[in-house]
Amino acid sequence: MPAVVLIGAQWGDEGKGKATDVLGDRVGYVVRYQGGNNAGHTVVTPDGEKYALHLIPSGILTPGCTPVIGNGVVIDPGVLLEELAGLEQRGVDTSRLVISADAHLIMPHHRALDRVTERHLGKARIGTTGRGIGPAYGDKVARIGIRVQDLLDPGIFRAKLEAALREKNQVLVKVYNRKAVDVDEVVEEYLGYGETLVHRIVDSRLLLADALDRGEWVLLEGSQGTLLDVDHGTYPFVTSSSPTAGGAAAGSGIGPTRISHVVGILKAYTTRVGSGPFPTELHDEWGEFLRKHGGEVGVTTGRDRRCGWFDAVIARYAARVNGITDFFLTKLDVLTGLDTVPICVAYDIDGTRHDEMPMTQSAFHHARPVYEELPGWWEDISGCRTVEELPANARAYVRRLEELSGAPMSVLGVGPGRDQNVLIHDLLG
Ligand code: GDP
Ligand code: IMO
Ligand code: MG
């Protein structure tokens, strides 16, 4: 059986956790391949229990499924243990979770630097989650990162930490006027984490290759979204990893030829957390309508999400960059109760129409949405399970999004629950 990648098609929070959960009992493995505890994935199980997952793949909630934290993820081990304890307290079996020996660790100096560099950026700040994600990936690429496997060798761990802190402590103290990080304290803390986690550390590349050879489905669960990708997103207002489908192969060690499906999770409108350009953002009552009806508050930081209408330029871009085979359109129910529903079909940039993403950041900052208006609907659609049950105007809205977005709308989300979906095409078909 092949691998399927599930990615966010916008700026994150599209409903990836729910979509992963919907597919959970049909796959043997769910793998996180990038990001860290900047993510917040919400899953509402059939018995109405709501879980917010940050670092642990959403497959943890499906009995029999093995959750894997892949090599491309950055792990804050203290946060991981807290998340595990929280799930265990609620009766979730966490025994199957494994983590890649090659994943990088988020260290105390990464968290400190994330916060302090943001403060120094002032108005130009990115609005990061403050979890140390950017500094940890920075050190990975600079080849001074510390990996999960280093926890297994106390001598190496200390040597790598001392080498890193020789520079980082100078920066913290002399540039930012902060306290230096104490080597001994961190060694003690992190080697303790290593002892607790040792039985979960695996060669995840080999594990996944064997699973695929045995004919099991592997689901690669992205975090963040296409426009937050460090290469393909709205740089520099992005995260520091590659959430797009291309990143799934690198972040899990699965060869790209084994991936047969790429499912793009797409919200029926648009949201964004943190700074950066957002052409369809609304600063009026309709933005408030979306925030209120959609419950648009960040799962990780509790910040209000910025809200705006659906942007088809972005959806087309996501389809192209990721090679999306199917879209899972979420939160269609949130649009109930509007007289008309605007869709951004193109941008006006300094008087010129752009049907595709402009080449430069400056142009994107000047993009003004060109709207097409469709009639809305007032019926409650949260109980609909077939396309025929949807109001005609909701059907027409979805059909128009499909025409504009470049891939079929195969599943429509009409509520947060696992069963609240209209299935049009099988995502694994
Ligand atoms: P993720 O980061 O992509 O997993 O998304 P989040 O969990 O941060 O945000 C999505 C929110 O929308 C969560 O509260 C979900 O429970 C909720 N949700 C997902 N799909 C639907 C849907 O179809 N309708 C409604 N009303 N809520 C949904
Ligand atoms: P999920 O997986 C939405 C945003 C932050 C900030 C930028 C960089 O739940 O969709 P970082 O801490 O990653 O260096 O912050 O990226 N961001 C997210 N926005 N959903 C997320 O995750 C996000 N993870 C990071 O708000 O603008
Ligand atoms: Mg989220």
Short mmCIF file of C-alpha atoms and ligand atoms in Angstrom, two decimals:
data_model
loop_
_atom_site.label_atom_id
_atom_site.label_comp_id
_atom_site.label_asym_id
_atom_site.label_seq_id
_atom_site.Cartn_x
_atom_site.Cartn_y
_atom_site.Cartn_z
CA MET A 1 0.00 0.00 0.00
CA PRO A 2 1.19 3.53 -0.60
CA ALA A 3 1.62 6.58 1.53
CA VAL A 4 -0.79 9.51 1.66
CA VAL A 5 0.22 13.04 2.59
CA LEU A 6 -2.24 15.32 4.34
CA ILE A 7 -1.31 19.01 4.22
CA GLY A 8 -2.74 22.41 5.10
CA ALA A 9 -3.56 24.36 1.94
CA GLN A 10 -3.69 27.84 3.54
CA TRP A 11 -2.03 29.38 6.62
CA GLY A 12 -2.65 26.51 9.04
CA ASP A 13 -5.61 25.54 11.26
CA GLU A 14 -7.58 24.22 8.30
CA GLY A 15 -8.76 21.15 10.25
CA LYS A 16 -5.84 18.77 9.64
CA GLY A 17 -6.34 17.08 13.02
CA LYS A 18 -9.94 16.23 12.24
CA ALA A 19 -9.10 15.03 8.72
CA THR A 20 -6.30 12.78 10.04
CA ASP A 21 -8.66 11.40 12.64
CA VAL A 22 -11.30 10.66 9.98
CA LEU A 23 -8.75 8.52 8.09
CA GLY A 24 -7.16 7.11 11.26
CA ASP A 25 -8.80 3.70 11.34
CA ARG A 26 -7.88 3.01 7.71
CA VAL A 27 -4.14 3.54 8.13
CA GLY A 28 -1.51 1.64 10.12
CA TYR A 29 0.77 4.61 10.81
CA VAL A 30 0.31 8.37 11.23
CA VAL A 31 3.58 10.29 10.93
CA ARG A 32 4.32 13.92 11.76
CA TYR A 33 7.11 15.00 9.38
CA GLN A 34 7.86 18.63 10.30
CA GLY A 35 7.13 21.39 12.78
CA GLY A 36 6.91 20.91 16.51
CA ASN A 37 4.69 22.08 19.32
CA ASN A 38 3.85 25.24 17.38
CA ALA A 39 1.02 23.11 15.95
CA GLY A 40 -2.39 22.75 17.55
CA HIS A 41 -4.55 20.02 16.02
CA THR A 42 -8.06 19.55 17.38
CA VAL A 43 -9.80 16.20 17.30
CA VAL A 44 -13.35 15.60 18.52
CA THR A 45 -13.95 11.87 18.98
CA PRO A 46 -17.37 10.26 18.40
CA ASP A 47 -18.09 10.29 22.16
CA GLY A 48 -17.74 14.09 22.08
CA GLU A 49 -14.30 14.23 23.77
CA LYS A 50 -12.17 17.13 22.49
CA TYR A 51 -8.38 16.77 22.30
CA ALA A 52 -5.80 19.43 21.39
CA LEU A 53 -2.63 17.77 20.07
CA HIS A 54 0.59 19.72 19.61
CA LEU A 55 3.48 17.38 18.99
CA ILE A 56 1.86 13.96 18.97
CA PRO A 57 0.32 12.79 15.67
CA SER A 58 -3.49 12.74 15.64
CA GLY A 59 -3.35 8.95 15.05
CA ILE A 60 -2.72 8.52 18.80
CA LEU A 61 -6.50 8.60 19.26
CA THR A 62 -7.12 5.66 16.93
CA PRO A 63 -6.72 2.25 18.59
CA GLY A 64 -4.33 0.06 16.60
CA CYS A 65 -2.67 2.94 14.73
CA THR A 66 1.03 3.62 15.38
CA PRO A 67 1.88 7.34 15.75
CA VAL A 68 5.39 8.29 14.63
CA ILE A 69 7.27 11.54 15.22
CA GLY A 70 9.52 11.67 12.18
CA ASN A 71 13.08 12.90 11.68
CA GLY A 72 11.89 16.26 10.28
CA VAL A 73 10.16 17.30 13.52
CA VAL A 74 11.75 19.40 16.27
CA ILE A 75 10.93 17.93 19.68
CA ASP A 76 10.74 19.72 22.99
CA PRO A 77 11.01 16.62 25.19
CA GLY A 78 9.50 18.26 28.29
CA VAL A 79 6.45 19.27 26.27
CA LEU A 80 6.22 15.80 24.73
CA LEU A 81 6.17 14.15 28.16
CA GLU A 82 3.52 16.60 29.39
CA GLU A 83 1.37 15.91 26.36
CA LEU A 84 1.74 12.16 26.88
CA ALA A 85 0.82 12.47 30.55
CA GLY A 86 -2.26 14.56 29.67
CA LEU A 87 -3.48 11.93 27.22
CA GLU A 88 -2.77 9.05 29.62
CA GLN A 89 -4.75 10.84 32.34
CA ARG A 90 -7.73 10.82 29.98
CA GLY A 91 -7.36 7.10 29.37
CA VAL A 92 -5.65 7.24 25.96
CA ASP A 93 -3.21 4.39 25.29
CA THR A 94 0.04 6.11 24.31
CA SER A 95 2.24 3.01 24.35
CA ARG A 96 2.59 2.82 20.56
CA LEU A 97 4.07 6.30 20.05
CA VAL A 98 7.62 6.17 18.64
CA ILE A 99 10.07 8.95 17.85
CA SER A 100 12.84 9.17 15.30
CA ALA A 101 16.41 9.03 16.60
CA ASP A 102 17.23 11.74 14.04
CA ALA A 103 14.65 14.32 15.12
CA HIS A 104 16.22 17.48 16.53
CA LEU A 105 15.66 18.70 20.08
CA ILE A 106 14.31 22.08 21.09
CA MET A 107 16.64 23.29 23.84
CA PRO A 108 16.11 25.98 26.51
CA HIS A 109 18.31 28.41 24.56
CA HIS A 110 16.06 27.99 21.50
CA ARG A 111 12.99 29.00 23.49
CA ALA A 112 14.83 31.96 25.03
CA LEU A 113 16.14 33.15 21.66
CA ASP A 114 12.74 32.80 19.95
CA ARG A 115 11.17 35.16 22.49
CA VAL A 116 13.97 37.68 22.62
CA THR A 117 14.56 37.95 18.87
CA GLU A 118 10.83 38.52 18.31
CA ARG A 119 10.85 41.33 20.86
CA HIS A 120 13.83 42.94 19.15
CA LEU A 121 12.12 42.80 15.74
CA GLY A 122 9.47 45.17 17.09
CA LYS A 123 6.89 45.98 14.41
CA ALA A 124 8.60 43.61 11.97
CA ARG A 125 8.03 40.61 14.27
CA ILE A 126 6.73 37.38 12.78
CA GLY A 127 4.33 36.64 15.61
CA THR A 128 5.86 33.22 16.27
CA THR A 129 4.39 30.82 18.80
CA GLY A 130 7.46 31.40 21.00
CA ARG A 131 8.16 27.68 21.26
CA GLY A 132 11.77 27.81 19.97
CA ILE A 133 10.89 26.38 16.55
CA GLY A 134 12.87 28.82 14.36
CA PRO A 135 16.08 28.75 16.45
CA ALA A 136 15.99 24.91 16.62
CA TYR A 137 15.66 24.57 12.84
CA GLY A 138 18.33 27.27 12.42
CA ASP A 139 20.80 25.21 14.43
CA LYS A 140 19.84 22.04 12.53
CA VAL A 141 20.76 23.67 9.24
CA ALA A 142 23.87 25.26 10.75
CA ARG A 143 24.88 21.72 11.85
CA ILE A 144 25.09 22.57 15.53
CA GLY A 145 21.76 20.98 16.48
CA ILE A 146 21.32 18.28 19.12
CA ARG A 147 19.31 15.21 18.16
CA VAL A 148 17.16 12.69 20.00
CA GLN A 149 19.88 10.04 19.61
CA ASP A 150 22.33 12.29 21.49
CA LEU A 151 20.22 11.69 24.61
CA LEU A 152 21.48 8.09 24.50
CA ASP A 153 25.13 9.14 24.84
CA PRO A 154 25.71 11.43 27.85
CA GLY A 155 29.28 12.30 26.78
CA ILE A 156 28.26 13.38 23.29
CA PHE A 157 25.20 15.21 24.61
CA ARG A 158 27.28 17.30 27.00
CA ALA A 159 29.96 18.01 24.39
CA LYS A 160 27.40 19.19 21.83
CA LEU A 161 25.55 21.29 24.37
CA GLU A 162 28.77 22.94 25.60
CA ALA A 163 29.77 23.74 22.03
CA ALA A 164 26.37 25.27 21.25
CA LEU A 165 26.17 27.26 24.48
CA ARG A 166 29.64 28.75 24.04
CA GLU A 167 28.09 30.86 21.27
CA LYS A 168 24.43 31.04 22.35
CA ASN A 169 25.19 32.22 25.89
CA GLN A 170 27.35 35.04 24.52
CA VAL A 171 24.42 36.12 22.35
CA LEU A 172 21.87 35.82 25.15
CA VAL A 173 24.00 37.74 27.65
CA LYS A 174 25.88 40.27 25.52
CA VAL A 175 23.39 41.05 22.77
CA TYR A 176 20.08 40.58 24.55
CA ASN A 177 20.98 41.15 28.19
CA ARG A 178 19.47 37.83 29.29
CA LYS A 179 20.66 35.15 31.71
CA ALA A 180 23.09 32.52 30.45
CA VAL A 181 21.82 28.93 30.23
CA ASP A 182 23.50 26.61 32.74
CA VAL A 183 25.08 23.55 31.10
CA ASP A 184 24.84 21.26 34.13
CA GLU A 185 21.17 22.01 34.71
CA VAL A 186 20.28 21.28 31.10
CA VAL A 187 22.36 18.09 31.02
CA GLU A 188 20.55 16.78 34.08
CA GLU A 189 17.11 17.76 32.81
CA TYR A 190 17.56 16.39 29.28
CA LEU A 191 19.31 13.13 30.20
CA GLY A 192 16.33 12.52 32.49
CA TYR A 193 14.03 12.94 29.50
CA GLY A 194 16.24 10.54 27.57
CA GLU A 195 15.81 7.85 30.23
CA THR A 196 12.03 8.26 30.12
CA LEU A 197 11.84 8.23 26.33
CA VAL A 198 14.50 5.64 25.48
CA HIS A 199 12.05 2.81 24.74
CA ARG A 200 10.29 4.99 22.14
CA ILE A 201 13.38 5.94 20.11
CA VAL A 202 13.49 4.12 16.76
CA ASP A 203 14.89 4.16 13.24
CA SER A 204 11.62 5.51 11.84
CA ARG A 205 12.81 5.35 8.21
CA LEU A 206 13.24 1.60 8.46
CA LEU A 207 10.00 1.14 10.41
CA LEU A 208 7.98 2.97 7.74
CA ALA A 209 9.68 1.28 4.79
CA ASP A 210 8.89 -2.11 6.35
CA ALA A 211 5.27 -1.07 6.96
CA LEU A 212 4.87 0.00 3.32
CA ASP A 213 6.47 -3.25 2.14
CA ARG A 214 3.99 -5.19 4.29
CA GLY A 215 1.13 -3.40 2.51
CA GLU A 216 0.09 -1.00 5.26
CA TRP A 217 -1.15 2.54 4.61
CA VAL A 218 1.09 5.29 6.01
CA LEU A 219 -0.44 8.72 6.53
CA LEU A 220 1.97 11.66 6.69
CA GLU A 221 0.30 14.40 8.74
CA GLY A 222 1.54 17.90 8.00
CA SER A 223 1.33 20.74 10.45
CA GLN A 224 1.04 24.47 9.63
CA GLY A 225 0.18 25.08 5.95
CA THR A 226 1.40 25.78 2.42
CA LEU A 227 1.63 29.57 2.90
CA LEU A 228 3.68 29.05 6.07
CA ASP A 229 6.27 26.90 4.23
CA VAL A 230 9.79 28.30 4.48
CA ASP A 231 10.25 27.98 0.70
CA HIS A 232 6.77 28.36 -0.74
CA GLY A 233 5.06 30.52 1.86
CA THR A 234 4.84 34.25 2.52
CA TYR A 235 8.49 34.50 3.58
CA PRO A 236 9.67 35.80 6.05
CA PHE A 237 6.23 35.48 7.72
CA VAL A 238 6.44 31.70 7.73
CA THR A 239 7.46 28.85 9.98
CA SER A 240 10.96 27.39 9.67
CA SER A 241 10.12 24.03 8.08
CA SER A 242 8.54 22.55 4.93
CA PRO A 243 4.87 21.69 5.54
CA THR A 244 4.26 21.22 1.79
CA ALA A 245 4.00 17.72 0.34
CA GLY A 246 7.64 17.76 -0.82
CA GLY A 247 8.69 18.09 2.81
CA ALA A 248 6.87 14.89 3.72
CA ALA A 249 9.45 12.68 2.01
CA ALA A 250 12.43 14.45 3.58
CA GLY A 251 10.82 14.65 7.02
CA SER A 252 9.86 10.99 7.21
CA GLY A 253 12.48 9.20 5.11
CA ILE A 254 9.85 7.78 2.77
CA GLY A 255 10.87 7.89 -0.90
CA PRO A 256 8.63 10.24 -2.94
CA THR A 257 7.66 7.41 -5.32
CA ARG A 258 5.78 5.73 -2.46
CA ILE A 259 3.39 8.67 -2.06
CA SER A 260 0.28 8.19 -4.18
CA HIS A 261 -2.20 10.68 -2.68
CA VAL A 262 -1.87 14.25 -1.48
CA VAL A 263 -4.92 15.51 0.39
CA GLY A 264 -5.14 19.29 0.81
CA ILE A 265 -7.11 20.49 3.81
CA LEU A 266 -8.84 23.69 2.85
CA LYS A 267 -11.09 25.86 4.99
CA ALA A 268 -14.23 27.23 3.29
CA TYR A 269 -12.89 30.69 4.22
CA THR A 270 -9.40 31.84 5.29
CA THR A 271 -7.64 32.39 8.63
CA ARG A 272 -4.15 33.32 9.70
CA VAL A 273 -2.38 33.67 13.07
CA GLY A 274 0.61 35.96 13.54
CA SER A 275 1.92 38.66 11.20
CA GLY A 276 2.19 38.81 7.42
CA PRO A 277 0.18 39.62 4.31
CA PHE A 278 -3.37 38.31 3.98
CA PRO A 279 -5.23 39.77 0.97
CA THR A 280 -8.80 38.72 1.90
CA GLU A 281 -8.53 39.69 5.58
CA LEU A 282 -11.66 41.37 6.94
CA HIS A 283 -11.56 44.08 9.59
CA ASP A 284 -15.32 44.50 9.73
CA GLU A 285 -18.42 42.74 11.07
CA TRP A 286 -17.95 39.87 8.59
CA GLY A 287 -14.50 39.12 9.99
CA GLU A 288 -16.17 39.01 13.42
CA PHE A 289 -18.91 36.76 11.99
CA LEU A 290 -16.31 34.23 10.79
CA ARG A 291 -14.30 34.40 14.03
CA LYS A 292 -17.41 33.90 16.17
CA HIS A 293 -19.17 31.25 14.08
CA GLY A 294 -15.93 29.39 13.33
CA GLY A 295 -14.56 29.59 16.90
CA GLU A 296 -11.36 31.01 15.41
CA VAL A 297 -9.06 31.16 18.43
CA GLY A 298 -5.58 29.60 18.30
CA VAL A 299 -5.26 26.14 19.90
CA THR A 300 -1.60 26.70 20.87
CA THR A 301 -1.36 30.37 21.84
CA GLY A 302 -5.00 31.36 22.45
CA ARG A 303 -4.61 34.29 20.04
CA ASP A 304 -7.64 35.39 17.98
CA ARG A 305 -7.18 34.22 14.40
CA ARG A 306 -7.36 36.80 11.62
CA CYS A 307 -10.30 35.93 9.33
CA GLY A 308 -11.21 36.57 5.70
CA TRP A 309 -13.08 35.21 2.69
CA PHE A 310 -12.00 32.21 0.63
CA ASP A 311 -9.00 32.94 -1.59
CA ALA A 312 -8.99 30.82 -4.76
CA VAL A 313 -5.59 32.15 -5.86
CA ILE A 314 -4.08 30.55 -2.79
CA ALA A 315 -6.05 27.32 -3.23
CA ARG A 316 -4.80 27.02 -6.84
CA TYR A 317 -1.28 27.73 -5.69
CA ALA A 318 -1.54 25.04 -3.00
CA ALA A 319 -2.89 22.54 -5.54
CA ARG A 320 0.10 23.25 -7.79
CA VAL A 321 2.88 23.35 -5.18
CA ASN A 322 1.71 20.19 -3.41
CA GLY A 323 0.33 18.19 -6.33
CA ILE A 324 -2.98 17.89 -4.47
CA THR A 325 -5.10 14.93 -5.59
CA ASP A 326 -8.14 15.76 -3.40
CA PHE A 327 -9.30 18.63 -1.24
CA PHE A 328 -11.03 18.11 2.11
CA LEU A 329 -13.08 21.31 2.41
CA THR A 330 -13.70 22.04 6.10
CA LYS A 331 -16.05 24.33 8.00
CA LEU A 332 -18.62 24.81 5.25
CA ASP A 333 -21.21 24.95 8.05
CA VAL A 334 -19.62 28.16 9.39
CA LEU A 335 -20.79 30.06 6.29
CA THR A 336 -24.47 29.34 6.99
CA GLY A 337 -26.43 32.56 7.51
CA LEU A 338 -24.87 34.87 4.91
CA ASP A 339 -26.91 36.60 2.17
CA THR A 340 -23.97 36.46 -0.22
CA VAL A 341 -20.63 34.70 0.03
CA PRO A 342 -17.69 36.45 -1.64
CA ILE A 343 -14.89 34.39 -3.23
CA CYS A 344 -11.57 35.98 -4.15
CA VAL A 345 -10.91 34.79 -7.71
CA ALA A 346 -7.87 36.94 -8.55
CA TYR A 347 -5.82 39.88 -7.25
CA ASP A 348 -5.62 43.44 -8.42
CA ILE A 349 -2.02 44.52 -7.95
CA ASP A 350 -1.40 48.18 -8.73
CA GLY A 351 -4.07 48.11 -11.46
CA THR A 352 -3.08 44.77 -13.06
CA ARG A 353 -5.11 41.59 -12.66
CA HIS A 354 -3.19 38.55 -11.35
CA ASP A 355 -4.83 35.14 -11.57
CA GLU A 356 -1.85 33.42 -9.95
CA MET A 357 0.38 34.24 -6.96
CA PRO A 358 2.64 37.14 -7.89
CA MET A 359 6.37 36.49 -8.08
CA THR A 360 7.52 38.98 -5.44
CA GLN A 361 6.75 39.66 -1.81
CA SER A 362 6.25 43.39 -2.51
CA ALA A 363 3.59 42.64 -5.12
CA PHE A 364 1.79 40.23 -2.77
CA HIS A 365 1.72 42.93 -0.08
CA HIS A 366 -0.17 45.15 -2.56
CA ALA A 367 -2.64 42.46 -3.66
CA ARG A 368 -6.29 43.55 -3.48
CA PRO A 369 -8.87 40.80 -3.83
CA VAL A 370 -11.11 40.65 -6.91
CA TYR A 371 -14.37 39.19 -5.60
CA GLU A 372 -17.12 37.18 -7.18
CA GLU A 373 -20.30 37.00 -5.06
CA LEU A 374 -22.41 33.88 -4.75
CA PRO A 375 -25.81 33.64 -3.05
CA GLY A 376 -25.66 32.27 0.49
CA TRP A 377 -27.84 29.81 2.41
CA TRP A 378 -29.55 29.86 5.80
CA GLU A 379 -30.31 26.18 6.42
CA ASP A 380 -28.41 24.31 9.16
CA ILE A 381 -26.18 21.91 7.21
CA SER A 382 -24.41 20.24 10.15
CA GLY A 383 -26.60 17.14 9.82
CA CYS A 384 -26.09 16.73 6.04
CA ARG A 385 -24.18 13.61 4.96
CA THR A 386 -24.80 13.59 1.20
CA VAL A 387 -24.42 16.29 -1.44
CA GLU A 388 -28.11 16.01 -2.26
CA GLU A 389 -29.03 17.04 1.28
CA LEU A 390 -27.11 20.33 1.01
CA PRO A 391 -29.00 23.50 0.04
CA ALA A 392 -28.61 24.31 -3.68
CA ASN A 393 -26.62 27.49 -2.90
CA ALA A 394 -24.14 25.58 -0.72
CA ARG A 395 -23.69 23.05 -3.53
CA ALA A 396 -23.12 25.86 -6.02
CA TYR A 397 -20.53 27.45 -3.69
CA VAL A 398 -18.60 24.18 -3.43
CA ARG A 399 -18.82 23.59 -7.18
CA ARG A 400 -17.41 27.08 -7.86
CA LEU A 401 -14.55 26.53 -5.38
CA GLU A 402 -13.75 23.27 -7.15
CA GLU A 403 -13.68 24.97 -10.58
CA LEU A 404 -11.37 27.65 -9.25
CA SER A 405 -9.08 25.51 -7.09
CA GLY A 406 -7.72 22.86 -9.43
CA ALA A 407 -8.61 19.61 -7.61
CA PRO A 408 -11.82 17.83 -6.61
CA MET A 409 -13.59 18.73 -3.35
CA SER A 410 -13.82 15.12 -2.21
CA VAL A 411 -15.00 15.57 1.37
CA LEU A 412 -16.93 18.49 2.88
CA GLY A 413 -16.74 19.15 6.61
CA VAL A 414 -20.02 20.33 8.14
CA GLY A 415 -19.04 20.22 11.83
CA PRO A 416 -16.12 19.37 14.12
CA GLY A 417 -17.21 15.77 14.83
CA ARG A 418 -15.57 12.76 13.17
CA ASP A 419 -18.81 11.84 11.38
CA GLN A 420 -19.80 15.38 10.35
CA ASN A 421 -18.77 15.07 6.72
CA VAL A 422 -20.27 14.87 3.27
CA LEU A 423 -18.29 12.23 1.41
CA ILE A 424 -18.11 12.74 -2.36
CA HIS A 425 -15.01 10.68 -3.33
CA ASP A 426 -13.03 8.24 -1.20
CA LEU A 427 -9.77 10.00 -0.21
CA LEU A 428 -7.82 6.75 -0.35
CA GLY A 429 -9.55 5.46 -3.50
P1 GDP B 1 -5.47 22.08 12.44
O1 GDP B 1 -4.37 22.80 13.11
O2 GDP B 1 -5.39 22.14 10.94
O3 GDP B 1 -5.63 20.66 12.92
O4 GDP B 1 -6.82 22.84 12.82
P2 GDP B 1 -7.23 23.39 14.29
O5 GDP B 1 -7.61 22.23 15.13
O6 GDP B 1 -6.21 24.33 14.80
O7 GDP B 1 -8.50 24.27 13.93
C1 GDP B 1 -9.60 23.74 13.27
C2 GDP B 1 -10.86 23.90 14.17
O8 GDP B 1 -12.01 23.67 13.39
C3 GDP B 1 -10.94 22.89 15.28
O9 GDP B 1 -11.56 23.50 16.37
C4 GDP B 1 -11.80 21.77 14.72
O10 GDP B 1 -12.49 21.03 15.72
C5 GDP B 1 -12.75 22.57 13.90
N1 GDP B 1 -13.29 21.89 12.70
C6 GDP B 1 -12.65 21.06 11.83
N2 GDP B 1 -13.47 20.75 10.79
C7 GDP B 1 -14.64 21.41 11.01
C8 GDP B 1 -15.86 21.54 10.26
O11 GDP B 1 -16.04 20.98 9.19
N3 GDP B 1 -16.82 22.36 10.81
C9 GDP B 1 -16.66 23.02 12.00
N4 GDP B 1 -17.63 23.80 12.43
N5 GDP B 1 -15.51 22.92 12.71
C10 GDP B 1 -14.52 22.14 12.21
P1 IMO B 2 -1.24 24.13 12.87
O1 IMO B 2 -0.46 22.86 12.64
C1 IMO B 2 -1.35 28.46 12.40
C2 IMO B 2 2.50 30.56 12.63
C3 IMO B 2 2.76 31.48 13.81
C4 IMO B 2 3.65 32.51 13.16
C5 IMO B 2 4.51 31.67 12.20
C6 IMO B 2 5.87 31.29 12.73
O2 IMO B 2 -2.10 24.10 14.08
O3 IMO B 2 -1.94 24.53 11.62
P2 IMO B 2 6.68 29.56 14.55
O4 IMO B 2 6.39 29.47 16.04
O5 IMO B 2 6.29 28.34 13.79
O6 IMO B 2 8.09 29.98 14.28
O7 IMO B 2 5.75 30.78 14.04
O8 IMO B 2 3.74 30.49 11.93
N1 IMO B 2 2.12 29.18 12.99
C7 IMO B 2 0.88 28.69 12.86
N2 IMO B 2 -0.26 29.26 12.46
N3 IMO B 2 -1.33 27.15 12.69
C8 IMO B 2 -0.19 26.53 13.06
O9 IMO B 2 -0.09 25.20 13.23
C9 IMO B 2 0.99 27.32 13.20
N4 IMO B 2 2.27 27.05 13.57
C10 IMO B 2 2.94 28.19 13.41
O10 IMO B 2 1.55 32.04 14.27
O11 IMO B 2 2.89 33.40 12.38
MG MG B 3 -4.09 24.34 14.51
#
